[in-house]
Short mmCIF file of C-alpha atoms and ligand atoms in Angstrom, two decimals:
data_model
loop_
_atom_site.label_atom_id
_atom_site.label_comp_id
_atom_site.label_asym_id
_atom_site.label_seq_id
_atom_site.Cartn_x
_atom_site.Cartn_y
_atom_site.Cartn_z
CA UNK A 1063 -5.69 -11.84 -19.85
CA UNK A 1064 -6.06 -10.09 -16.65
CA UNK A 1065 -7.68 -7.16 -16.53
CA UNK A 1066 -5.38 -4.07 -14.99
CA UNK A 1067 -7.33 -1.36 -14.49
CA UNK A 1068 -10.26 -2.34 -13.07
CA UNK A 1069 -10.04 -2.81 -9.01
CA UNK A 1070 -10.87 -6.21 -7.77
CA UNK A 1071 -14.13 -6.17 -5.59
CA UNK A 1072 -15.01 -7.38 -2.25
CA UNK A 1073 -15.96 -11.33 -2.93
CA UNK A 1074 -13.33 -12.14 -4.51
CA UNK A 1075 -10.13 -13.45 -3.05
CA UNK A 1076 -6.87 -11.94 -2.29
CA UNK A 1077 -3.92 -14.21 -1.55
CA UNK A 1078 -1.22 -13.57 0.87
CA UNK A 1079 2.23 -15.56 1.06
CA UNK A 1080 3.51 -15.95 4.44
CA UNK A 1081 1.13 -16.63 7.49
CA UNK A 1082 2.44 -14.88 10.26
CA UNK A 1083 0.93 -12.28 11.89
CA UNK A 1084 1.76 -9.95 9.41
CA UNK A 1085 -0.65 -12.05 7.32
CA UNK A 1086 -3.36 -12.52 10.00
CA UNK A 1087 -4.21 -9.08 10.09
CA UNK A 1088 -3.67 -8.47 6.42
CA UNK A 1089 -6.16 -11.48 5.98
CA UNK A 1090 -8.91 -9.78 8.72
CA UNK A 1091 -8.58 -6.21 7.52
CA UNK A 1092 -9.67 -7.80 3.98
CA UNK A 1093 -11.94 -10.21 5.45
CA UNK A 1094 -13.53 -7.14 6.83
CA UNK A 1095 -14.16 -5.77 3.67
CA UNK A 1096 -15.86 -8.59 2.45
CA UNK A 1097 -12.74 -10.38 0.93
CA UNK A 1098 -11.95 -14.15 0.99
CA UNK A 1099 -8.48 -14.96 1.23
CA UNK A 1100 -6.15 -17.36 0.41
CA UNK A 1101 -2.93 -18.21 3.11
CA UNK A 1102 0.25 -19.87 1.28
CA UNK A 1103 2.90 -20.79 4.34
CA UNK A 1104 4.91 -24.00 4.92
CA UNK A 1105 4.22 -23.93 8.14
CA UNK A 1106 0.96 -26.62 9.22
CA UNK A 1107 0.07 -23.95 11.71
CA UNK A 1108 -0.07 -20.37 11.09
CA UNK A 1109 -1.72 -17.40 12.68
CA UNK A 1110 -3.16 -16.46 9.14
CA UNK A 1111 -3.75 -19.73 7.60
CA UNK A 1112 -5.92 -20.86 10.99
CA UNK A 1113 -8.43 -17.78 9.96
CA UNK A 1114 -8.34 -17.57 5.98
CA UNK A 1115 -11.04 -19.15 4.22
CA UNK A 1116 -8.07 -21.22 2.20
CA UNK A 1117 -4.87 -22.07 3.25
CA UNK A 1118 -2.31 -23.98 1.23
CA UNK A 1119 0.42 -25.45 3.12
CA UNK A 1120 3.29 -25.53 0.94
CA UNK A 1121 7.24 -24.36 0.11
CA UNK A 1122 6.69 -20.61 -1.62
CA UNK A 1123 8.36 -22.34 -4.76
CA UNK A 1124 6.21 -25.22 -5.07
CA UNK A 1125 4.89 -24.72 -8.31
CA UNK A 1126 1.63 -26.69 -7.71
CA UNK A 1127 0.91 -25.06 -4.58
CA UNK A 1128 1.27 -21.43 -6.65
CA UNK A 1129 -0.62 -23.01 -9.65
CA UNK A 1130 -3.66 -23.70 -7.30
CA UNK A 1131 -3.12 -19.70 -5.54
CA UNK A 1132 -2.94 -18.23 -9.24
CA UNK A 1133 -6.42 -19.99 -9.91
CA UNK A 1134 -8.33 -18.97 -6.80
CA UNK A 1135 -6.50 -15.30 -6.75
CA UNK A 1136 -6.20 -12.30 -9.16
CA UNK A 1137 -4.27 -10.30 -6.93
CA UNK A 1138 -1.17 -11.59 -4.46
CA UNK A 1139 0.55 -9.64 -1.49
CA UNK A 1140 3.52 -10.79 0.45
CA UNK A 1141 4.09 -10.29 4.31
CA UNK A 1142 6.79 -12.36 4.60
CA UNK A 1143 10.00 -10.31 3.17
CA UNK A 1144 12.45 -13.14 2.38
CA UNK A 1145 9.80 -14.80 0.13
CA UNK A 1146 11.75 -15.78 -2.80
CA UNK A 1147 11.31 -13.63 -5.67
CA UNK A 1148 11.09 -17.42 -7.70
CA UNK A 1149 7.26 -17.34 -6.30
CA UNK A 1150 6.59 -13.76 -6.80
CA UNK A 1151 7.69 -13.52 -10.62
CA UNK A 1152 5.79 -17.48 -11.01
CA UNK A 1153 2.34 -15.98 -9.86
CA UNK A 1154 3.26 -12.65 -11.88
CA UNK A 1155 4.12 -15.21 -15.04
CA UNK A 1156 0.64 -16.95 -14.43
CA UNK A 1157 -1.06 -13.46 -14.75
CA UNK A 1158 -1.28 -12.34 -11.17
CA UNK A 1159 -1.52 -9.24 -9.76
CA UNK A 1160 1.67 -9.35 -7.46
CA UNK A 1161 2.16 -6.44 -5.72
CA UNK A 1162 4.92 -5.46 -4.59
CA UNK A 1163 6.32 -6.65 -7.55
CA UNK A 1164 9.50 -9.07 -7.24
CA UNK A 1165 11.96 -6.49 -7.98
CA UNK A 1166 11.00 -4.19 -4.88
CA UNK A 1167 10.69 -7.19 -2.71
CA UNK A 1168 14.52 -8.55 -3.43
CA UNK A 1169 15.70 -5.17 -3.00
CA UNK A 1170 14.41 -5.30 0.23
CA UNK A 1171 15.65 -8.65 1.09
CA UNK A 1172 19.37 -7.54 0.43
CA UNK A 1173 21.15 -5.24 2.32
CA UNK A 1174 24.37 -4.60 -0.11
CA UNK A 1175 21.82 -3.61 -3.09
CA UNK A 1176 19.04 -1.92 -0.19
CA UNK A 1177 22.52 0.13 0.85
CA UNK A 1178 23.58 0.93 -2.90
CA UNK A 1179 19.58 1.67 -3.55
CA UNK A 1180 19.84 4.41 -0.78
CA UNK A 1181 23.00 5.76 -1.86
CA UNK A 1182 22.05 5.93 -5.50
CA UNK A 1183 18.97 8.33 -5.13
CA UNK A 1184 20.33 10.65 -2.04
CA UNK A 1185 20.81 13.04 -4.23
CA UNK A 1186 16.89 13.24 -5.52
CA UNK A 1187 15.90 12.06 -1.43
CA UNK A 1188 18.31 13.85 0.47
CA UNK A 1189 18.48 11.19 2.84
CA UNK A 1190 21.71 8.73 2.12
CA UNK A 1191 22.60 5.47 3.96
CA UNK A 1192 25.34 5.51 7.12
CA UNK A 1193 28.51 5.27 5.40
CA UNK A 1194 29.17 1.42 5.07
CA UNK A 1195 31.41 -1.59 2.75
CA UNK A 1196 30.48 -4.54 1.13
CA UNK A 1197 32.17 -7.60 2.57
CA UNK A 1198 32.43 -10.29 0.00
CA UNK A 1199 35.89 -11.56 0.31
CA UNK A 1200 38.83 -11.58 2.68
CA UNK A 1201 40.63 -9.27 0.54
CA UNK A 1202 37.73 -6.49 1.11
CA UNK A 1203 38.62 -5.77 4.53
CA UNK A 1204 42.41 -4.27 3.84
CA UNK A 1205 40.43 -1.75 2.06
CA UNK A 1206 37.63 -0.84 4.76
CA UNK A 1207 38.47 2.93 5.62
CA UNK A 1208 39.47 3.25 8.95
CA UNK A 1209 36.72 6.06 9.93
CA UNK A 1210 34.17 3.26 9.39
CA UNK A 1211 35.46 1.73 12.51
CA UNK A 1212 33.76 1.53 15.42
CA UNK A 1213 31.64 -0.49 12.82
CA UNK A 1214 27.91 -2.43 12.41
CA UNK A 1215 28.67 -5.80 10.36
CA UNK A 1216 25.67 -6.96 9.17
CA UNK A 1217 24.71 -10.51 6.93
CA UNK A 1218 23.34 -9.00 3.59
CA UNK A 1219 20.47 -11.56 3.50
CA UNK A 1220 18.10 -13.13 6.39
CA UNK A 1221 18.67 -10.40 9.15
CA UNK A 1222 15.48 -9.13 11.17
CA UNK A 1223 15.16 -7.83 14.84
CA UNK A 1224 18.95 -7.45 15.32
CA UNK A 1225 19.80 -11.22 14.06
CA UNK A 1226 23.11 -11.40 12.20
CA UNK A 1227 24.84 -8.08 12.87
CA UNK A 1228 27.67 -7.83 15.29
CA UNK A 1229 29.47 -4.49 16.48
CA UNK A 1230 33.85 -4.34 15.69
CA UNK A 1231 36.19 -2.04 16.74
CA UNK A 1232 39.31 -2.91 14.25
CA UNK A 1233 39.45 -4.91 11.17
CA UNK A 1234 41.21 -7.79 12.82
CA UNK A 1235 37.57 -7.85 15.26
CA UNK A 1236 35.93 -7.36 11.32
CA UNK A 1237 37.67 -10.64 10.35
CA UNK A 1238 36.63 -12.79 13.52
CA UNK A 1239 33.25 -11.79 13.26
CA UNK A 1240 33.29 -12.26 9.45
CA UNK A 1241 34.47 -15.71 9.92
CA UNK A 1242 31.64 -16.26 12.61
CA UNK A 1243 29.00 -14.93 10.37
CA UNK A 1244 30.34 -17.80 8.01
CA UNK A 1245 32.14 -15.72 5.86
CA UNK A 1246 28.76 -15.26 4.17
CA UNK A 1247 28.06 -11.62 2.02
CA UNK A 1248 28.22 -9.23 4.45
CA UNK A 1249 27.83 -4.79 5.03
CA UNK A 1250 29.78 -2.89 7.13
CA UNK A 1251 27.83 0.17 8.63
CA UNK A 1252 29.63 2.95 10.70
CA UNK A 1253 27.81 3.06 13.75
CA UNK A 1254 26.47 6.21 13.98
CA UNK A 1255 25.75 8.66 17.25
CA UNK A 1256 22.13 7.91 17.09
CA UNK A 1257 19.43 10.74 19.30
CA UNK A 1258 16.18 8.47 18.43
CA UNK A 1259 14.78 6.48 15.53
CA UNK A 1260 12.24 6.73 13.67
CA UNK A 1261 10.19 5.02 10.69
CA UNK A 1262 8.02 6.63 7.38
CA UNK A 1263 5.09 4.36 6.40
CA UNK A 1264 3.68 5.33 2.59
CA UNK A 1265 1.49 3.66 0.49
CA UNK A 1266 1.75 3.83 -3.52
CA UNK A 1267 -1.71 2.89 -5.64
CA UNK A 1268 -1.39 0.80 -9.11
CA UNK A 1269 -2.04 4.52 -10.60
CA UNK A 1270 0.95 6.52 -9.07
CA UNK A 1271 -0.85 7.85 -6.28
CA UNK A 1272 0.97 8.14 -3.11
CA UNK A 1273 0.30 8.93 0.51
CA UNK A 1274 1.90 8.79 3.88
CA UNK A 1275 1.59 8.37 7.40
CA UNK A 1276 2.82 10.26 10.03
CA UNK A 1277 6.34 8.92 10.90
CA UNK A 1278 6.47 7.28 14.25
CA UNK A 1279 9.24 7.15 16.90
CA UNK A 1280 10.81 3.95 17.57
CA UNK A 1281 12.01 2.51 20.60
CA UNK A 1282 14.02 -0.50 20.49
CA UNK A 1283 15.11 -3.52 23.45
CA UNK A 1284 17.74 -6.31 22.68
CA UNK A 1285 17.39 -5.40 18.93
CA UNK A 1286 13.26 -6.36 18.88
CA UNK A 1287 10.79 -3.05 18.81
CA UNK A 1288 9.57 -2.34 22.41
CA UNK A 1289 7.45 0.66 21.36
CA UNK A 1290 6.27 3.56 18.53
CA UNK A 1291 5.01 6.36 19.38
CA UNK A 1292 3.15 8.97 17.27
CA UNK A 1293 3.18 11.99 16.61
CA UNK A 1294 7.16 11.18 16.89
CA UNK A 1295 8.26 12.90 20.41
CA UNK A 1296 11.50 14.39 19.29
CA UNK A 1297 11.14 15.01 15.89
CA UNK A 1298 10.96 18.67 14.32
CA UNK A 1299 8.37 19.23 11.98
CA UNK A 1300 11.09 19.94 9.12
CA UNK A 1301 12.41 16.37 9.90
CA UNK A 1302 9.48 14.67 9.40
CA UNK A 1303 8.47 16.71 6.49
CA UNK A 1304 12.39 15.79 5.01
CA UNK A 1305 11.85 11.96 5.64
CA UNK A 1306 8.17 12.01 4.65
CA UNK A 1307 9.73 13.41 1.53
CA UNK A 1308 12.56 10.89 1.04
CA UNK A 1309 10.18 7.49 1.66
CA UNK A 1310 7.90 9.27 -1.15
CA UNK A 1311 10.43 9.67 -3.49
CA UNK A 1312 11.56 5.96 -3.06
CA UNK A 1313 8.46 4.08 -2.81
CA UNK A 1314 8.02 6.25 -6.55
CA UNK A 1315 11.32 5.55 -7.99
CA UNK A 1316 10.36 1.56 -8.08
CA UNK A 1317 7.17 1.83 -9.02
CA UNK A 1318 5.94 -0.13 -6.06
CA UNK A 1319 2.54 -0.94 -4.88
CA UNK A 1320 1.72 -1.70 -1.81
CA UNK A 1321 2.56 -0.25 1.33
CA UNK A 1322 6.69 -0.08 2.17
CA UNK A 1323 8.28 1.25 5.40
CA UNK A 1324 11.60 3.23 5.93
CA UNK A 1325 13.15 2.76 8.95
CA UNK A 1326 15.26 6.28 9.69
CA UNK A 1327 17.90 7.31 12.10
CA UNK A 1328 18.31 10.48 13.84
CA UNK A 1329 21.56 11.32 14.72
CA UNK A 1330 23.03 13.55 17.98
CA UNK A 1331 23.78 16.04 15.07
CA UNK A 1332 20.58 16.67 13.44
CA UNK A 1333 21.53 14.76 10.40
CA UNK A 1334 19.58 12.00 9.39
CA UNK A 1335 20.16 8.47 7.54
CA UNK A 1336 18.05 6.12 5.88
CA UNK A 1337 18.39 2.62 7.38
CA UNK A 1338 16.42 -0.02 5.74
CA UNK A 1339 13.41 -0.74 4.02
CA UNK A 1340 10.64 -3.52 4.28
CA UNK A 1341 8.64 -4.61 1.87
CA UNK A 1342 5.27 -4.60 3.13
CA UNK A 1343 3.30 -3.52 6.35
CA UNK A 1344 5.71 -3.01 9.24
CA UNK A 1345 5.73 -3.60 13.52
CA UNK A 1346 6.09 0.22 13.63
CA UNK A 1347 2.76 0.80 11.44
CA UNK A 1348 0.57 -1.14 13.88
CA UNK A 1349 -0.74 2.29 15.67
CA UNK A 1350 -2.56 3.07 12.38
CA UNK A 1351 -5.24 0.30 12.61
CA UNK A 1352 -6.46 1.97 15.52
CA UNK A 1353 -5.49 5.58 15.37
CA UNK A 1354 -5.75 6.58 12.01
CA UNK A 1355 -9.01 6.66 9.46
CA UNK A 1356 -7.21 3.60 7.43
CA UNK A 1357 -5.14 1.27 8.91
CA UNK A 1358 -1.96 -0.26 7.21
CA UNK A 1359 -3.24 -3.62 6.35
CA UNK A 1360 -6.30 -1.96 5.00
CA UNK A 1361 -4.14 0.21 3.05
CA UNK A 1362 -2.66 -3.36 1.51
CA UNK A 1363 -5.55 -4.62 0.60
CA UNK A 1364 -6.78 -1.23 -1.37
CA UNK A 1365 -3.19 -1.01 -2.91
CA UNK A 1366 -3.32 -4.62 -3.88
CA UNK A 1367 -7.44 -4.74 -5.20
CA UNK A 1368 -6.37 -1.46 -7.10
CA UNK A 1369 -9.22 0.57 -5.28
CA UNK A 1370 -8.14 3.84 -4.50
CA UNK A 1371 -6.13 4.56 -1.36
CA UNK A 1372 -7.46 5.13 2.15
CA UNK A 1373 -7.52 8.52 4.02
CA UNK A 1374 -4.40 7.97 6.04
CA UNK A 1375 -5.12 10.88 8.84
CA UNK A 1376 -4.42 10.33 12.27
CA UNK A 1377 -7.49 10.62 14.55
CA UNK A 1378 -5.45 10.21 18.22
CA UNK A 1379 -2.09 10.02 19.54
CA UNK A 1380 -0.48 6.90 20.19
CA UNK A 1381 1.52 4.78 21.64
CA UNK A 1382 2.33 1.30 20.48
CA UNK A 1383 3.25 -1.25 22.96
CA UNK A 1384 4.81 -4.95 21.43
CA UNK A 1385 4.05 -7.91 23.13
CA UNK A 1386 6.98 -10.50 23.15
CA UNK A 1387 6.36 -14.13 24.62
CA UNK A 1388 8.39 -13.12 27.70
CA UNK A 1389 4.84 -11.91 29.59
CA UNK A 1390 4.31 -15.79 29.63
CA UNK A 1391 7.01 -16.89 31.66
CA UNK A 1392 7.66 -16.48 35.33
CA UNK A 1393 11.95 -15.68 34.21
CA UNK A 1394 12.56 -18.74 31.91
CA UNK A 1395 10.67 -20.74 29.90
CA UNK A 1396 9.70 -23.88 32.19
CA UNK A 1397 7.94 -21.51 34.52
CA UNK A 1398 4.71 -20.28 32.34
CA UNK A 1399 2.23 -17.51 33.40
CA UNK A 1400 -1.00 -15.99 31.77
CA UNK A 1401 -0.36 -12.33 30.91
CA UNK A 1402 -2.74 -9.81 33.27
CA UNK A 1403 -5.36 -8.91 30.20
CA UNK A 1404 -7.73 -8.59 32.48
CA UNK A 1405 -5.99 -5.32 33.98
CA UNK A 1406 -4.86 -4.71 30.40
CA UNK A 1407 -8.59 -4.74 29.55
CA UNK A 1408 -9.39 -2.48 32.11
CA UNK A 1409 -8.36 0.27 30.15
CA UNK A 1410 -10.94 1.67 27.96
CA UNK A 1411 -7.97 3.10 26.01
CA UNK A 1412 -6.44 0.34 25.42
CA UNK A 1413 -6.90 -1.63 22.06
CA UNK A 1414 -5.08 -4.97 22.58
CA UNK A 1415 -4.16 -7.39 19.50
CA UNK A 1416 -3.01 -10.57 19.95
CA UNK A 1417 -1.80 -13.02 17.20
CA UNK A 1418 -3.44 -16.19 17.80
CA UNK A 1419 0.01 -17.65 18.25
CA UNK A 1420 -0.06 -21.38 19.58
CA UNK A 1421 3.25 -21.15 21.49
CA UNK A 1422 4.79 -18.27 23.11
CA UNK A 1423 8.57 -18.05 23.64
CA UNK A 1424 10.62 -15.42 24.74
CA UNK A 1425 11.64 -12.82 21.91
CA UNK A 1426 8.21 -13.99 20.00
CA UNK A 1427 6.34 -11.57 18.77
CA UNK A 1428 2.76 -12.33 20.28
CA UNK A 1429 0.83 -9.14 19.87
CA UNK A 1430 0.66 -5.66 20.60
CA UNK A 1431 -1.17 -3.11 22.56
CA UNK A 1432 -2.53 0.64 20.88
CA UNK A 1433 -2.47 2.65 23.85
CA UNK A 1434 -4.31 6.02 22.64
CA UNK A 1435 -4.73 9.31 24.55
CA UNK A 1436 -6.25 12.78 23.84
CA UNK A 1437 -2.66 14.26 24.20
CA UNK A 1438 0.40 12.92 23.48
CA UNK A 1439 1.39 12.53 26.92
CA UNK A 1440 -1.69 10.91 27.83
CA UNK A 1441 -1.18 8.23 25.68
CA UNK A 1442 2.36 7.52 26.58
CA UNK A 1443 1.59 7.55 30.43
CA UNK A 1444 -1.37 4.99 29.24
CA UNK A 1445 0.99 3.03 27.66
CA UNK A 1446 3.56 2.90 30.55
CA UNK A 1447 0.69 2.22 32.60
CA UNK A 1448 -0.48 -0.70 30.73
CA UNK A 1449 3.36 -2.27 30.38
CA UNK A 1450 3.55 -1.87 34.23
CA UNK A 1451 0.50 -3.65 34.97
CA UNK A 1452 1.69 -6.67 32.34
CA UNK A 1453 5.21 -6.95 34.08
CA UNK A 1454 7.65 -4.84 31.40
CA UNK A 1455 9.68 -2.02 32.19
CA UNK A 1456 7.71 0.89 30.08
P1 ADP B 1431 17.19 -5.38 11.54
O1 ADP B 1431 17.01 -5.91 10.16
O2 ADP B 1431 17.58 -6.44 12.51
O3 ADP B 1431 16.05 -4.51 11.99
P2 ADP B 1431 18.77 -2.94 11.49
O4 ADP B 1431 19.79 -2.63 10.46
O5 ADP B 1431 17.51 -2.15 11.46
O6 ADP B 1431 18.51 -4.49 11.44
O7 ADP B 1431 19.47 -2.77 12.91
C1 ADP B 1431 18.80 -3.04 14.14
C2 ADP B 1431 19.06 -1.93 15.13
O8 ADP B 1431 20.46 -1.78 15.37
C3 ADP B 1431 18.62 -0.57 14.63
O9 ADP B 1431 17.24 -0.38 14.87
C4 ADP B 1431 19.51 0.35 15.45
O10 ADP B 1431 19.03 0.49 16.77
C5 ADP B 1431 20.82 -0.40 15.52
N1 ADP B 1431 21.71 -0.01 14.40
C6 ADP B 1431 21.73 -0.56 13.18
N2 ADP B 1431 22.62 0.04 12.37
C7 ADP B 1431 23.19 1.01 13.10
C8 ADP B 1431 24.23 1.98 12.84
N3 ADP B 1431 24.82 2.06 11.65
N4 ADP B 1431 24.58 2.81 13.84
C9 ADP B 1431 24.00 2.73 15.05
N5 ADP B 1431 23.03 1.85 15.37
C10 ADP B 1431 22.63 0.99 14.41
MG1 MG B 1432 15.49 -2.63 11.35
#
């Protein structure tokens, strides 16, 4: 029987599934703290499973491979968010801790029941979704309103960094782009007059507590984050307070644990819309490992060990810079180049991150760069200083 209440102490080890570098940093924030951990990922190579003291190469549903996790582990995290909920509710069934839970974690992984999720509580969060419509079958789209058009159609499952989503002006566009997307379940979003965007980070204990980041300021290039900055530029301190309040009142209403991030768009109007949520530590909460008392991935591992939840206070600005595996290549991918980190590292105000990735390709997330300033505006100029230096337009 395990035990519930009582937090699991540094020694003993916490399992992550996935092995990206969501994972990696997950596993060294815990390895910090004295954790072991264990690395399930299919993949032989994997920026998490090359550091964890156990890695178990294996399908997320092989039942041996969880079998052998539930054994070494009495508490599992996900970083990967289209882990099937198959593993999650196995490891739960085999007395694991899993947190988040299945339940929060499909939610997440399907945008017609993330949209209805949204809807549902906008009355309690004050924050709704942009007005959208489930595609499921041709005879959905004669009854699409026509003030959804100029419209967003988006796969329900396996979308990420602007994969799967293609903009239509009329439903006849809607029907050629359905048919493209292999007629698979699909949303239709309005697309909305967007000013910036912007994401809440919060982190909910096993005992109801909750806290929250400040929300950062999103700036995205060919659908991939290019940088977050925080405190959020634009953003009116009754905005934040509003969506600081709405990702609170979600991460409560499904009981999860763990830490969960709410991407948010501000529109030209002032209005604001929730946009999606993912199920774990998130590209946009990177600045907190270096510019707040507890960084996200900490945060995980204290959700996840049930200890109680880190001070989340920011102690500088910031300024988040992604690195893609474009800085390798001279233009294309048969002309390679090393990145400048010796420039990068130059700059005593720089904290750069990188993933331990064997093979950089263009669009690949390879690591990021904390630029952090006294001011706000000292950060961001740090951080446009540091992209010029590495070759990307700041
Ligand atoms: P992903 O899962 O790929 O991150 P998102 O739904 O977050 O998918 O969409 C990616 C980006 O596309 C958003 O960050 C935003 O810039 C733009 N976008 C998405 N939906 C809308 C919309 N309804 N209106 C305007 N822009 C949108
Ligand atoms: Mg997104």
């Amino acid at each position: 029987m395990v035990d519930r209440i009582e937090p699991i102490l540094p020694g003993s080890y916490l399992g992550i599934l996935g092995g990206g570098q969501l994972g990696r940093m997950f596993t060294q924030a815990a390895q910090a703290m004295g954790y072991k951990v264990c690395v399930l990922d299919p993949g032989s190579d994997s920026p998490a499973g090359s550091i964890a003291e156990k890695f178990i190469q294996a399908d997320y549903v092989d039942s041996a491979a969880l079998k052998e996790m539930a054994a070494l582990c009495s508490s599992v995290s996900t970083e990967f968010e289209n882990v099937p909920a198959q593993a999650l509710d196995e490891l739960e069934a085999l007395g694991v801790f899993v947190a988040p839970r299945s339940s929060c974690v499909s939610l997440a992984q399907n945008r017609i029941a993330e949209k209805k999720f949204l809807a549902t509580w906008k009355s309690e969060t004050n924050i709704g979704p942009a007005p959208y419509f489930v595609v499921e079958h041709d005879a959905d789209i004669a009854h699409i309103p026509a003030d959804l058009f100029p419209g967003i159609l988006k796969t329900a499952r396996m979308g990420y960094d602007g994969k799967g989503q293609v903009t239509v002006y009329s439903p006849e566009e809607l029907t050629t782009a359905w048919n493209e997307l292999g007629r698979v379940p699909c949303v239709l979003e309005k697309r909305m007059e967007l000013d910036f965007e912007v994401s809440a980070l919060v982190v909910r204990g096993h005992d109801d507590a909750v806290v929250a980041y400040p929300v950062s300021q999103n700036i995205h290039r060919d659908g991939i984050l290019h940088t977050s900055t925080v405190p959020a530029p634009s953003l009116k301190p009754a905005q934040e307070k509003k969506i600081v309040d709405a990702a609170k009142a979600l991460i409560r209403k499904i009981e999860y644990v763990g830490v969960l991030c709410v991407e948010f768009f501000v529109l030209k109007n002032g209005d604001i819309v929730a946009n999606e949520i993912a199920p774990r530590p998130h590209n946009s909460g990177h600045y907190t490992m270096d510019a707040c008392v507890t960084g996200q991935f900490e945060q995980q591992v204290r959700a996840m060990a049930r200890l109680p939840l880190g001070d989340t206070r920011q102690l500088a600005p910031v300024s988040m810079l992604n690195l893609l595996g474009d800085l390798w290549f001279e233009g294309s991918e048969d002309k390679a180049k090393e990145p400048a980190w010796n420039k990068v590292l130059a700059h005593p105000d720089a904290k750069l991150h990188l993933y331990g990735k064997s093979a950089p390709r263009i669009g690949r997330k390879m690591g990021h760069i904390n630029c952090l300033g006294e001011a706000l505006n000292e950060a961001r100029q740090n951080c446009a200083a540091v992209a010029i230096e590495l070759g990307i337009e700041p």
